[in-house]
mmCIF file of C-alpha atoms and ligand atoms in Angstrom:
data_model
loop_
_atom_site.group_PDB
_atom_site.id
_atom_site.type_symbol
_atom_site.label_atom_id
_atom_site.label_comp_id
_atom_site.label_asym_id
_atom_site.label_seq_id
_atom_site.Cartn_x
_atom_site.Cartn_y
_atom_site.Cartn_z
ATOM 1 C CA MET P 1 0.000 0.000 0.000
ATOM 2 C CA THR P 2 1.471 3.389 -0.993
ATOM 3 C CA GLN P 3 1.622 6.274 1.467
ATOM 4 C CA GLN P 4 -1.057 8.034 -0.620
ATOM 5 C CA ALA P 5 -3.471 5.102 -0.297
ATOM 6 C CA LYS P 6 -3.017 4.719 3.472
ATOM 7 C CA LYS P 7 -6.421 4.784 5.154
ATOM 8 C CA VAL P 8 -7.249 7.938 7.100
ATOM 9 C CA THR P 9 -8.019 7.153 10.730
ATOM 10 C CA VAL P 10 -9.355 9.198 13.643
ATOM 11 C CA PRO P 11 -5.868 9.517 15.246
ATOM 12 C CA ALA P 12 -4.480 10.517 11.833
ATOM 13 C CA VAL P 13 -7.046 13.337 11.592
ATOM 14 C CA ARG P 14 -6.115 14.528 15.097
ATOM 15 C CA ALA P 15 -2.435 14.533 14.107
ATOM 16 C CA MET P 16 -3.134 16.638 11.004
ATOM 17 C CA LYS P 17 -3.716 19.648 13.297
ATOM 18 C CA ALA P 18 0.034 20.054 13.517
ATOM 19 C CA SER P 19 1.048 18.909 10.064
ATOM 20 C CA GLN P 20 -1.372 19.479 7.200
ATOM 21 C CA ARG P 21 -4.674 21.077 6.197
ATOM 22 C CA ILE P 22 -7.629 18.731 6.156
ATOM 23 C CA GLY P 23 -9.766 18.441 3.023
ATOM 24 C CA MET P 24 -13.297 17.292 3.745
ATOM 25 C CA LEU P 25 -16.316 16.980 1.452
ATOM 26 C CA THR P 26 -19.768 15.517 1.606
ATOM 27 C CA ALA P 27 -20.895 12.519 -0.458
ATOM 28 C CA TYR P 28 -24.207 10.714 -0.407
ATOM 29 C CA ASP P 29 -23.928 7.664 -2.650
ATOM 30 C CA TYR P 30 -21.501 5.169 -4.230
ATOM 31 C CA PRO P 31 -20.448 7.179 -7.317
ATOM 32 C CA SER P 32 -20.014 10.501 -5.506
ATOM 33 C CA ALA P 33 -18.027 8.808 -2.720
ATOM 34 C CA LYS P 34 -15.807 7.133 -5.305
ATOM 35 C CA VAL P 35 -15.086 10.469 -7.027
ATOM 36 C CA VAL P 36 -14.378 12.301 -3.758
ATOM 37 C CA ASP P 37 -12.252 9.483 -2.327
ATOM 38 C CA THR P 38 -10.233 8.988 -5.521
ATOM 39 C CA ALA P 39 -9.602 12.758 -5.698
ATOM 40 C CA GLY P 40 -7.955 12.474 -2.272
ATOM 41 C CA ALA P 41 -10.396 13.816 0.329
ATOM 42 C CA ASP P 42 -9.250 13.069 3.873
ATOM 43 C CA ILE P 43 -12.761 12.944 5.326
ATOM 44 C CA ILE P 44 -16.075 12.164 3.628
ATOM 45 C CA LEU P 45 -19.108 13.383 5.507
ATOM 46 C CA VAL P 46 -22.416 11.712 4.750
ATOM 47 C CA GLY P 47 -24.071 15.013 5.597
ATOM 48 C CA ASP P 48 -27.698 15.474 6.509
ATOM 49 C CA SER P 49 -27.496 18.176 3.806
ATOM 50 C CA LEU P 50 -28.581 15.217 1.677
ATOM 51 C CA ALA P 51 -32.100 16.201 2.750
ATOM 52 C CA MET P 52 -31.741 19.367 0.657
ATOM 53 C CA VAL P 53 -29.311 18.571 -2.152
ATOM 54 C CA VAL P 54 -30.393 14.976 -2.868
ATOM 55 C CA LEU P 55 -33.923 14.575 -1.507
ATOM 56 C CA GLY P 56 -35.213 18.094 -2.286
ATOM 57 C CA TYR P 57 -36.431 19.157 1.177
ATOM 58 C CA PRO P 58 -36.220 22.869 2.098
ATOM 59 C CA ASP P 59 -34.021 22.166 5.161
ATOM 60 C CA THR P 60 -32.281 19.249 6.880
ATOM 61 C CA LEU P 61 -35.001 18.472 9.430
ATOM 62 C CA SER P 62 -36.956 15.814 7.514
ATOM 63 C CA VAL P 63 -34.188 13.296 7.011
ATOM 64 C CA THR P 64 -34.260 10.198 9.261
ATOM 65 C CA VAL P 65 -31.715 7.786 10.710
ATOM 66 C CA ASP P 66 -32.971 5.164 8.229
ATOM 67 C CA ASP P 67 -32.333 7.559 5.307
ATOM 68 C CA MET P 68 -28.875 8.454 6.619
ATOM 69 C CA VAL P 69 -27.829 4.867 7.304
ATOM 70 C CA HIS P 70 -28.987 3.796 3.821
ATOM 71 C CA HIS P 71 -26.800 6.483 2.213
ATOM 72 C CA THR P 72 -23.897 5.811 4.595
ATOM 73 C CA ARG P 73 -23.769 2.172 3.413
ATOM 74 C CA ALA P 74 -23.502 3.326 -0.213
ATOM 75 C CA VAL P 75 -20.764 5.863 0.616
ATOM 76 C CA VAL P 76 -18.780 3.270 2.558
ATOM 77 C CA ARG P 77 -18.911 0.932 -0.471
ATOM 78 C CA GLY P 78 -17.451 3.727 -2.632
ATOM 79 C CA THR P 79 -14.669 4.724 -0.227
ATOM 80 C CA SER P 80 -11.301 3.079 0.218
ATOM 81 C CA ARG P 81 -9.073 5.754 1.798
ATOM 82 C CA ALA P 82 -11.051 8.571 3.428
ATOM 83 C CA LEU P 83 -12.452 8.583 6.937
ATOM 84 C CA VAL P 84 -16.242 8.270 6.646
ATOM 85 C CA VAL P 85 -18.276 10.339 9.111
ATOM 86 C CA GLY P 86 -22.041 9.818 9.438
ATOM 87 C CA ASP P 87 -24.064 12.925 10.230
ATOM 88 C CA MET P 88 -26.607 12.226 12.967
ATOM 89 C CA PRO P 89 -29.908 13.760 11.828
ATOM 90 C CA TYR P 90 -32.408 15.852 13.739
ATOM 91 C CA LEU P 91 -34.141 13.967 16.587
ATOM 92 C CA SER P 92 -31.642 11.089 16.535
ATOM 93 C CA TYR P 93 -29.727 12.462 19.568
ATOM 94 C CA HIS P 94 -32.237 14.819 21.161
ATOM 95 C CA VAL P 95 -34.581 12.501 23.065
ATOM 96 C CA SER P 96 -32.373 10.512 25.443
ATOM 97 C CA VAL P 97 -28.721 9.640 25.890
ATOM 98 C CA GLU P 98 -29.468 5.908 25.494
ATOM 99 C CA GLU P 99 -31.339 6.404 22.213
ATOM 100 C CA SER P 100 -28.509 8.657 20.972
ATOM 101 C CA VAL P 101 -25.877 5.974 21.613
ATOM 102 C CA ARG P 102 -27.998 3.354 19.824
ATOM 103 C CA ASN P 103 -28.522 5.633 16.831
ATOM 104 C CA ALA P 104 -24.803 6.474 16.686
ATOM 105 C CA GLY P 105 -24.077 2.744 16.740
ATOM 106 C CA ARG P 106 -26.247 2.232 13.662
ATOM 107 C CA PHE P 107 -23.880 4.462 11.655
ATOM 108 C CA ILE P 108 -20.874 2.468 12.845
ATOM 109 C CA GLN P 109 -22.602 -0.792 11.957
ATOM 110 C CA ALA P 110 -23.265 0.683 8.497
ATOM 111 C CA GLY P 111 -19.490 1.122 8.091
ATOM 112 C CA ALA P 112 -18.918 4.760 9.174
ATOM 113 C CA HIS P 113 -15.827 5.415 11.287
ATOM 114 C CA ALA P 114 -17.305 8.279 13.323
ATOM 115 C CA VAL P 115 -20.425 10.404 13.721
ATOM 116 C CA LYS P 116 -21.034 14.154 13.712
ATOM 117 C CA ILE P 117 -23.360 15.902 16.136
ATOM 118 C CA GLU P 118 -24.537 19.517 16.127
ATOM 119 C CA GLY P 119 -24.362 21.824 19.159
ATOM 120 C CA GLY P 120 -22.324 22.275 22.303
ATOM 121 C CA LYS P 121 -24.745 23.074 25.132
ATOM 122 C CA GLU P 122 -24.519 21.190 28.421
ATOM 123 C CA SER P 123 -27.065 18.471 27.628
ATOM 124 C CA ARG P 124 -25.364 17.860 24.278
ATOM 125 C CA ILE P 125 -21.996 17.453 25.978
ATOM 126 C CA ARG P 126 -23.410 14.604 28.108
ATOM 127 C CA THR P 127 -24.672 12.905 24.956
ATOM 128 C CA VAL P 128 -21.309 13.325 23.219
ATOM 129 C CA GLU P 129 -19.521 11.836 26.238
ATOM 130 C CA ALA P 130 -21.841 8.807 26.263
ATOM 131 C CA ILE P 131 -21.338 8.169 22.541
ATOM 132 C CA ILE P 132 -17.565 8.434 22.901
ATOM 133 C CA ASP P 133 -17.810 6.102 25.920
ATOM 134 C CA ALA P 134 -19.388 3.562 23.537
ATOM 135 C CA GLU P 135 -16.134 3.694 21.495
ATOM 136 C CA ILE P 136 -17.670 5.867 18.779
ATOM 137 C CA PRO P 137 -15.529 8.842 17.728
ATOM 138 C CA VAL P 138 -17.475 12.113 17.545
ATOM 139 C CA MET P 139 -16.910 15.162 15.353
ATOM 140 C CA GLY P 140 -18.463 18.282 16.922
ATOM 141 C CA HIS P 141 -20.246 21.015 14.958
ATOM 142 C CA ILE P 142 -20.962 24.522 16.243
ATOM 143 C CA GLY P 143 -21.875 27.937 14.852
ATOM 144 C CA LEU P 144 -24.681 27.808 12.310
ATOM 145 C CA THR P 145 -26.014 24.345 13.093
ATOM 146 C CA PRO P 146 -28.696 23.849 10.411
ATOM 147 C CA GLN P 147 -30.851 21.561 12.592
ATOM 148 C CA SER P 148 -31.458 24.656 14.778
ATOM 149 C CA VAL P 149 -32.696 26.735 11.830
ATOM 150 C CA ASN P 150 -36.082 27.392 13.457
ATOM 151 C CA ALA P 151 -34.528 28.384 16.787
ATOM 152 C CA PHE P 152 -32.080 30.703 14.969
ATOM 153 C CA GLY P 153 -34.868 32.168 12.811
ATOM 154 C CA GLY P 154 -33.034 31.341 9.566
ATOM 155 C CA PHE P 155 -29.614 30.427 8.188
ATOM 156 C CA LYS P 156 -27.647 33.264 9.811
ATOM 157 C CA VAL P 157 -23.987 33.866 10.671
ATOM 158 C CA GLN P 158 -23.403 32.974 14.351
ATOM 159 C CA GLY P 159 -20.912 34.301 16.901
ATOM 160 C CA LYS P 160 -21.134 37.993 16.074
ATOM 161 C CA GLY P 161 -20.577 40.166 19.166
ATOM 162 C CA THR P 162 -18.719 39.340 22.376
ATOM 163 C CA GLU P 163 -21.482 37.412 24.170
ATOM 164 C CA GLU P 164 -22.176 35.149 21.202
ATOM 165 C CA ALA P 165 -18.447 34.666 20.610
ATOM 166 C CA ARG P 166 -17.954 33.735 24.271
ATOM 167 C CA ARG P 167 -20.753 31.150 24.004
ATOM 168 C CA LEU P 168 -19.153 29.508 20.958
ATOM 169 C CA ILE P 169 -15.672 29.518 22.521
ATOM 170 C CA ASN P 170 -17.081 27.800 25.616
ATOM 171 C CA GLU P 171 -18.889 25.236 23.461
ATOM 172 C CA ALA P 172 -15.688 24.522 21.516
ATOM 173 C CA LEU P 173 -13.717 24.012 24.730
ATOM 174 C CA ALA P 174 -16.453 21.789 26.210
ATOM 175 C CA LEU P 175 -16.583 19.606 23.083
ATOM 176 C CA GLU P 176 -12.790 19.288 23.084
ATOM 177 C CA GLN P 177 -12.921 18.375 26.793
ATOM 178 C CA ALA P 178 -15.690 15.816 26.105
ATOM 179 C CA GLY P 179 -13.358 14.033 23.687
ATOM 180 C CA CYS P 180 -14.406 15.113 20.188
ATOM 181 C CA PHE P 181 -11.626 14.359 17.680
ATOM 182 C CA SER P 182 -12.408 17.379 15.485
ATOM 183 C CA LEU P 183 -14.795 20.296 15.285
ATOM 184 C CA VAL P 184 -16.762 21.826 12.404
ATOM 185 C CA LEU P 185 -17.170 25.618 12.628
ATOM 186 C CA GLU P 186 -19.980 26.753 10.351
ATOM 187 C CA CYS P 187 -20.752 30.343 9.369
ATOM 188 C CA VAL P 188 -18.839 32.174 12.070
ATOM 189 C CA PRO P 189 -16.645 35.278 11.661
ATOM 190 C CA ALA P 190 -13.140 34.408 10.424
ATOM 191 C CA GLU P 191 -11.555 36.117 13.460
ATOM 192 C CA LEU P 192 -13.545 33.973 15.900
ATOM 193 C CA ALA P 193 -12.759 30.775 13.957
ATOM 194 C CA ALA P 194 -9.049 31.686 14.026
ATOM 195 C CA TYR P 195 -9.204 32.288 17.781
ATOM 196 C CA ILE P 196 -10.979 28.965 18.469
ATOM 197 C CA THR P 197 -8.526 27.157 16.169
ATOM 198 C CA GLU P 198 -5.608 28.511 18.228
ATOM 199 C CA ARG P 199 -7.254 27.633 21.547
ATOM 200 C CA VAL P 200 -8.277 23.996 20.968
ATOM 201 C CA SER P 201 -5.960 21.025 20.518
ATOM 202 C CA ILE P 202 -8.294 19.270 18.056
ATOM 203 C CA PRO P 203 -8.511 20.219 14.365
ATOM 204 C CA THR P 204 -11.187 22.724 13.370
ATOM 205 C CA ILE P 205 -12.841 22.285 9.992
ATOM 206 C CA GLY P 206 -14.425 25.417 8.610
ATOM 207 C CA ILE P 207 -17.362 26.065 6.326
ATOM 208 C CA GLY P 208 -17.939 29.787 5.993
ATOM 209 C CA ALA P 209 -15.435 30.302 8.813
ATOM 210 C CA GLY P 210 -12.486 31.899 7.002
ATOM 211 C CA PRO P 211 -9.044 30.592 6.059
ATOM 212 C CA SER P 212 -7.487 29.948 9.482
ATOM 213 C CA CYS P 213 -9.226 26.672 10.336
ATOM 214 C CA ASP P 214 -7.194 23.461 10.232
ATOM 215 C CA GLY P 215 -9.349 22.164 7.379
ATOM 216 C CA GLN P 216 -12.268 23.073 5.159
ATOM 217 C CA VAL P 217 -15.499 21.327 4.193
ATOM 218 C CA LEU P 218 -18.008 22.049 1.425
ATOM 219 C CA VAL P 219 -21.176 20.355 0.263
ATOM 220 C CA LEU P 220 -20.217 18.433 -2.896
ATOM 221 C CA HIS P 221 -23.320 19.489 -4.836
ATOM 222 C CA ASP P 222 -22.518 23.183 -4.174
ATOM 223 C CA LEU P 223 -18.890 22.768 -5.250
ATOM 224 C CA VAL P 224 -19.703 20.985 -8.530
ATOM 225 C CA GLY P 225 -22.828 23.018 -9.354
ATOM 226 C CA LEU P 226 -25.411 20.273 -8.981
ATOM 227 C CA TYR P 227 -27.786 22.043 -6.587
ATOM 228 C CA ASP P 228 -30.238 24.645 -7.820
ATOM 229 C CA GLY P 229 -31.128 26.022 -4.370
ATOM 230 C CA HIS P 230 -29.532 28.995 -2.629
ATOM 231 C CA THR P 231 -25.733 29.137 -2.909
ATOM 232 C CA PRO P 232 -24.207 30.627 0.260
ATOM 233 C CA LYS P 233 -21.493 33.329 0.049
ATOM 234 C CA PHE P 234 -18.843 30.924 1.339
ATOM 235 C CA VAL P 235 -19.226 28.436 -1.551
ATOM 236 C CA ARG P 236 -16.735 28.359 -4.398
ATOM 237 C CA LYS P 237 -18.268 26.647 -7.432
ATOM 238 C CA TYR P 238 -15.594 24.666 -9.310
ATOM 239 C CA ALA P 239 -17.835 23.245 -12.058
ATOM 240 C CA ASN P 240 -21.317 23.441 -13.520
ATOM 241 C CA ILE P 241 -22.242 19.770 -13.612
ATOM 242 C CA ALA P 242 -26.009 20.442 -13.779
ATOM 243 C CA GLU P 243 -25.481 22.321 -17.062
ATOM 244 C CA GLU P 244 -23.197 19.577 -18.416
ATOM 245 C CA MET P 245 -25.711 16.881 -17.457
ATOM 246 C CA GLY P 246 -28.531 18.893 -19.025
ATOM 247 C CA ASN P 247 -26.540 19.252 -22.272
ATOM 248 C CA ALA P 248 -25.801 15.508 -22.329
ATOM 249 C CA VAL P 249 -29.454 14.595 -21.765
ATOM 250 C CA ALA P 250 -30.647 17.071 -24.434
ATOM 251 C CA ALA P 251 -28.117 15.673 -26.938
ATOM 252 C CA TYR P 252 -29.310 12.112 -26.222
ATOM 253 C CA LEU P 253 -32.972 13.067 -26.669
ATOM 254 C CA ALA P 254 -32.197 14.846 -29.967
ATOM 255 C CA ASP P 255 -30.296 11.748 -31.201
ATOM 256 C CA VAL P 256 -33.230 9.480 -30.252
ATOM 257 C CA ARG P 257 -35.742 11.726 -32.008
ATOM 258 C CA GLU P 258 -33.577 12.127 -35.137
ATOM 259 C CA GLY P 259 -32.785 8.396 -35.339
ATOM 260 C CA ARG P 260 -29.062 8.887 -34.619
ATOM 261 C CA PHE P 261 -29.149 6.671 -31.513
ATOM 262 C CA PRO P 262 -28.485 3.793 -31.363
ATOM 263 C CA THR P 263 -26.174 2.964 -34.284
ATOM 264 C CA ASP P 264 -24.926 -0.477 -35.291
ATOM 265 C CA ALA P 265 -21.991 -0.003 -32.923
ATOM 266 C CA GLU P 266 -24.403 0.284 -29.997
ATOM 267 C CA SER P 267 -26.518 -2.748 -31.041
ATOM 268 C CA PHE P 268 -26.255 -6.539 -30.713
ATOM 269 C CA HIS P 269 -26.492 -8.778 -33.825
ATOM 270 C CA SER P 270 -27.564 -12.387 -34.293
ATOM 271 C CA GLY P 271 -28.136 -12.985 -38.050
ATOM 272 C CA THR P 272 -31.662 -14.342 -37.442
ATOM 273 C CA ARG P 273 -33.487 -11.751 -39.593
ATOM 274 C CA GLU P 274 -33.904 -14.195 -42.578
ATOM 275 C CA GLU P 275 -35.164 -16.966 -40.324
ATOM 276 C CA LEU P 276 -37.697 -14.620 -38.716
ATOM 277 C CA GLU P 277 -38.910 -13.415 -42.137
ATOM 278 C CA ARG P 278 -39.321 -17.057 -43.268
ATOM 279 C CA LEU P 279 -41.574 -17.676 -40.262
ATOM 280 C CA TYR P 280 -43.532 -14.414 -40.082
ATOM 281 C CA GLY P 281 -43.169 -12.743 -43.503
ATOM 282 C CA SER P 282 -41.426 -9.456 -44.184
ATOM 283 C CA GLY P 283 -43.893 -6.646 -43.534
ATOM 284 C CA GLY P 284 -46.906 -5.586 -41.495
ATOM 285 C CA ILE P 285 -48.125 -6.572 -38.045
ATOM 286 C CA VAL P 286 -47.381 -10.206 -37.143
ATOM 287 C CA VAL P 287 -50.014 -12.649 -35.967
ATOM 288 C CA PRO P 288 -48.555 -14.909 -33.249
ATOM 289 C CA ILE P 289 -47.954 -18.564 -34.302
ATOM 290 C CA LYS P 290 -49.620 -20.947 -31.822
HETATM 291 O O1 LIG F 1 -24.719 18.178 6.416
HETATM 292 C C1 LIG F 1 -23.680 18.739 6.016
HETATM 293 O O2 LIG F 1 -23.358 18.744 4.832
HETATM 294 C C2 LIG F 1 -22.856 19.412 7.010
HETATM 295 C C3 LIG F 1 -21.671 20.182 6.535
HETATM 296 C C4 LIG F 1 -22.107 21.401 5.860
HETATM 297 C C5 LIG F 1 -20.702 20.441 7.608
HETATM 298 O O3 LIG F 1 -23.147 19.340 8.163
#
């Protein structure tokens, strides 16, 4: 196994804090995982953003553990190097600590190496500790946590002002203390993300959190231009795959309608035409032979 192909582990991600920037992306199925893994992502997140970019919901709240586990299995089958993190959906870790541990375990049994959980308040810290106690590595996620969209009153930048910043710093420290191996910072001012990154010993992974985090994550469908919903300011679009797919589909339909598809090269041949004509004749509608 070459150095490049060496599997990324939880301790390896922790160690990257001191040595290299972490590249993380979402994926939701076998082909997208294969593309992201082959391109060299360190971490693949089976994000609950799948609710929006794959399933067409307006937010992430409708996706279930069953949905997430189904997609996690497909991503795991398409991944050979990256660390696979399963995103625990809304209501899967909100009811009781016991239920949270069981739900986290379902991701591990589906092949994920870790889970991600949103929030850093006191009750959440107890849940994180219990999941880690069950030998399941946890990635924290603070700032704009999309499962709290109704409580926040929309998808808004978090951590503006001293009080809000203090709250997020305390959450980051509590999640580090609880044993999280890394921490996503979403939609927070770059200065605050830089400060948190300096103050915690675990890697921070930013999305809309400026350039000073230890790594960055984007939603794959935003990056490749395959999502027609709102594109946040922090997204850099590297391709327009929706347009390319649309052009390919339109070209196929035109070829079908103009008789250009399929050609001989795309057909199978058997040499039975003469035999069939001997049996049924050469023109018109055939009457079945009994
Ligand atoms: O669900 C998701 O894609 C995420 C990332 C944006 C961090 O949580």
